Coordinates of C-alpha atoms and ligand atoms in Angstrom, one line a residue:
X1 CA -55.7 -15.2 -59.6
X2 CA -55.6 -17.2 -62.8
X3 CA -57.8 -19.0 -65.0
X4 CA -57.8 -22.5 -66.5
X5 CA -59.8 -24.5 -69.0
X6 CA -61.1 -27.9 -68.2
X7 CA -62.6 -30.8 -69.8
X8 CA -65.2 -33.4 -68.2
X9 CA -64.4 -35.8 -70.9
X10 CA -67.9 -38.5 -72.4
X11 CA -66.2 -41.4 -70.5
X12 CA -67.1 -39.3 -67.4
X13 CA -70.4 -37.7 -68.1
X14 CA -71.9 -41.3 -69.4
X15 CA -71.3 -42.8 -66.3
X16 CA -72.8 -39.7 -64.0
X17 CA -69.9 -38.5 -62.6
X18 CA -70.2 -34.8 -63.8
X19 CA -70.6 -33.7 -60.0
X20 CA -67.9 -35.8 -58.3
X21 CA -65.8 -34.4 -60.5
X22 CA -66.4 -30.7 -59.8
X23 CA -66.7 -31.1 -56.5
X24 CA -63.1 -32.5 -56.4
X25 CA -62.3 -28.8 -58.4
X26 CA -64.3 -26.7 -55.5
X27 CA -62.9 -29.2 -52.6
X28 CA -59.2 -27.8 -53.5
X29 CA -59.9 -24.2 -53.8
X30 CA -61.3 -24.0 -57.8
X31 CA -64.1 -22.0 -58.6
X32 CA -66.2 -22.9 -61.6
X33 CA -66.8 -19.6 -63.3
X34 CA -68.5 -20.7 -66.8
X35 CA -69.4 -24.0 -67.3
X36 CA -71.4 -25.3 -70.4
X37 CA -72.7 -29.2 -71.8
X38 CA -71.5 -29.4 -75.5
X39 CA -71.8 -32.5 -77.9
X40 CA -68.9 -31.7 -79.9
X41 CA -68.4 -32.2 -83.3
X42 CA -65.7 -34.3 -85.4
X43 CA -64.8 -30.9 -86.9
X44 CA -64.9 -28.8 -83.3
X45 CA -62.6 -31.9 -81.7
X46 CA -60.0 -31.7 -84.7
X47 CA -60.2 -28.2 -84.3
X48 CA -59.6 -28.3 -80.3
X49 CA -56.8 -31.0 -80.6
X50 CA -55.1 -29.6 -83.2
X51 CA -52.0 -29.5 -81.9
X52 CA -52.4 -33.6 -81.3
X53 CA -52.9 -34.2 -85.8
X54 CA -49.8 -36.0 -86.3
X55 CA -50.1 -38.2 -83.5
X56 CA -51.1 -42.1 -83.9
X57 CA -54.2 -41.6 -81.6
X58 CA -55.5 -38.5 -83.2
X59 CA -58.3 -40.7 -85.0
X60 CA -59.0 -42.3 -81.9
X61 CA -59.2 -39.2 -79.5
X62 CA -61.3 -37.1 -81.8
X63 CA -63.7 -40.3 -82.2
X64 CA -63.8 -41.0 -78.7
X65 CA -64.6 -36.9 -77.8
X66 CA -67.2 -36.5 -80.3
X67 CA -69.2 -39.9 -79.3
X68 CA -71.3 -38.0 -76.5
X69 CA -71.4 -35.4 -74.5
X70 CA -68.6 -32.9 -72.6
X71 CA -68.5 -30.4 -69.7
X72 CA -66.6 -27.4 -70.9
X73 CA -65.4 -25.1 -67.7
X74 CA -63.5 -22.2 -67.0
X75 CA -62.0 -23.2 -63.1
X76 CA -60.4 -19.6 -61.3
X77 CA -57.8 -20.1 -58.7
X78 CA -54.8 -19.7 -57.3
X79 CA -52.0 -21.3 -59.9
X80 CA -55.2 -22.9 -61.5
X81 CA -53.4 -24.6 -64.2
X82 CA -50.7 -26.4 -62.1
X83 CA -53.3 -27.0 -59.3
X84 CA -55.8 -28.5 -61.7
X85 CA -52.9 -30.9 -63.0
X86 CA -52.2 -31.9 -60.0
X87 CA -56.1 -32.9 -58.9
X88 CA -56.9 -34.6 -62.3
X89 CA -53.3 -36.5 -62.3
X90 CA -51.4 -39.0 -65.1
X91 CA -52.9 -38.9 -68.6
X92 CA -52.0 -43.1 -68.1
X93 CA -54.4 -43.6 -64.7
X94 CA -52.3 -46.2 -64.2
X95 CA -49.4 -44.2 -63.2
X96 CA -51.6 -41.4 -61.5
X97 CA -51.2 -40.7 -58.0
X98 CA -53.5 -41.6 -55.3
X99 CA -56.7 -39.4 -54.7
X100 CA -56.5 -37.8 -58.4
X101 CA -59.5 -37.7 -60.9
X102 CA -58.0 -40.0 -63.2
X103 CA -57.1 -42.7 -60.8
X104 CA -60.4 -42.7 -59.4
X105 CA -62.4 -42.5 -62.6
X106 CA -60.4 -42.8 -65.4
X107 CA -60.8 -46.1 -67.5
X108 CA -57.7 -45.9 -70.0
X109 CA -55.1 -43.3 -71.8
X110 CA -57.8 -42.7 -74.1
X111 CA -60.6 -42.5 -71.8
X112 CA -59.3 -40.3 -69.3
X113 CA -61.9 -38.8 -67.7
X114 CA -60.6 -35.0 -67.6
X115 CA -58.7 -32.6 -69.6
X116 CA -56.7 -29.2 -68.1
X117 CA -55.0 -26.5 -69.9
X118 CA -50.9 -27.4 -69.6
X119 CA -49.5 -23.4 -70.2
X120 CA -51.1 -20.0 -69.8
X121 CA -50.8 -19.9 -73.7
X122 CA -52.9 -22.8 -74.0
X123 CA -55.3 -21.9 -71.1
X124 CA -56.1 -18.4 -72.8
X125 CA -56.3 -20.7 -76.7
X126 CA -58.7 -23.1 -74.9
X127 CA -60.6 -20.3 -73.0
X128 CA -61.4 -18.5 -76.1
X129 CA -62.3 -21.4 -78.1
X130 CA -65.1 -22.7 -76.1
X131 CA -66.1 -19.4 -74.4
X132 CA -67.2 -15.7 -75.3
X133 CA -65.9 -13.2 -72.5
X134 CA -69.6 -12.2 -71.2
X135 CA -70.0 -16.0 -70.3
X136 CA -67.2 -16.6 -67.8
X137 CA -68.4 -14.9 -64.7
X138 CA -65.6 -14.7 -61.7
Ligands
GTP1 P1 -55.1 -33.4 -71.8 O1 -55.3 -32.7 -70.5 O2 -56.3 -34.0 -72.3 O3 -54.3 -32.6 -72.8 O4 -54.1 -34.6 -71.4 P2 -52.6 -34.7 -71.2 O5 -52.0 -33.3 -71.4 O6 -52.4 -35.4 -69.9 O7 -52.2 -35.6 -72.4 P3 -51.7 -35.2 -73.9 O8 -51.8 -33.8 -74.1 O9 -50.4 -35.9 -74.1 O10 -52.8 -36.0 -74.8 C1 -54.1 -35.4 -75.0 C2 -55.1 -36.5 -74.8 O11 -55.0 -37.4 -75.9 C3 -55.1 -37.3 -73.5 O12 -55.8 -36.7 -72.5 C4 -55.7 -38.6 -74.0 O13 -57.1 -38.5 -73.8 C5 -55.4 -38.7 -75.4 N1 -54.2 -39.7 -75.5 C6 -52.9 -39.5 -75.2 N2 -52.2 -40.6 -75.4 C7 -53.1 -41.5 -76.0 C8 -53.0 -42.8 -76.4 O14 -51.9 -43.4 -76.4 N3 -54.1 -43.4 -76.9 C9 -55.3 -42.8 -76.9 N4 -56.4 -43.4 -77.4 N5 -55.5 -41.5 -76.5 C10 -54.4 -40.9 -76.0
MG2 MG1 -52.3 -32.0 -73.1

């Protein structure tokens, strides 16, 4: 069984859509097993995206993720991080596949709805920045 970290991005939680979007997770075998509301910070986003810094969007993404509020969650499953790829689909929605969270909600590259840990290195990095062990609860 692994774990994943996942994103409900301000796009998504401004327009209500908080629930759809974990009920997709728990539809394909993903169990929400620490889940918290955060209004990140400028500082927290950099922090988070580090690893983006020397991109050209870097300004915009850490603008656009600290102008309201986020669902942090740690989803368990079977291959949870390919799985939850999979479901949330194409960081462009425009090339996402049918039935995926970003082609159903996403509204650009930018505001795209979801983010999933990509590696188990960067699922365990994500985990631990967000979430203290006693708060994940499998
Ligand atoms: P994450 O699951 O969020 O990591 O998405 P990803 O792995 O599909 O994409 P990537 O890691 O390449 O980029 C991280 C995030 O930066 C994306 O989810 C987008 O929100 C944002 N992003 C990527 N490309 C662009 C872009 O061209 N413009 C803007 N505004 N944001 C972008
Ligand atoms: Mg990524």
């Amino acid at each position: 069984i692994e774990r994943t970290f996942s994103m409900i991005k301000p796009d998504a939680t401004k327009r209500n859509l908080t629930g759809a979007i974990t009920k997709i997770f728990e539809e394909n075998g993903l169990r929400v097993v620490a889940s918290k509301r955060v209004w990140m910070a400028r500082r927290e986003a950099e922090a988070f995206y580090a690893e983006h810094k020397e991109r050209p969007f870097f300004g915009e993404l850490v603008d656009f993720m600290s102008s309201g509020p986020t669902i942090v969650q740690v989803l368990e499953g079977e291959n949870a991080i390919a799985k939850n790829r999979e479901i949330m689909g194409a960081t462009n929605p425009e090339k996402a596949d049918e039935g995926t969270i970003r082609k159903l909600f996403a509204l650009s590259m930018g505001e795209n709805s979801v983010h999933g840990s990509d590696a188990p290195e960067t699922a365990a990095r994500e985990i631990g920045f967000w979430f203290s062990e006693t708060e994940i609860v499998g």
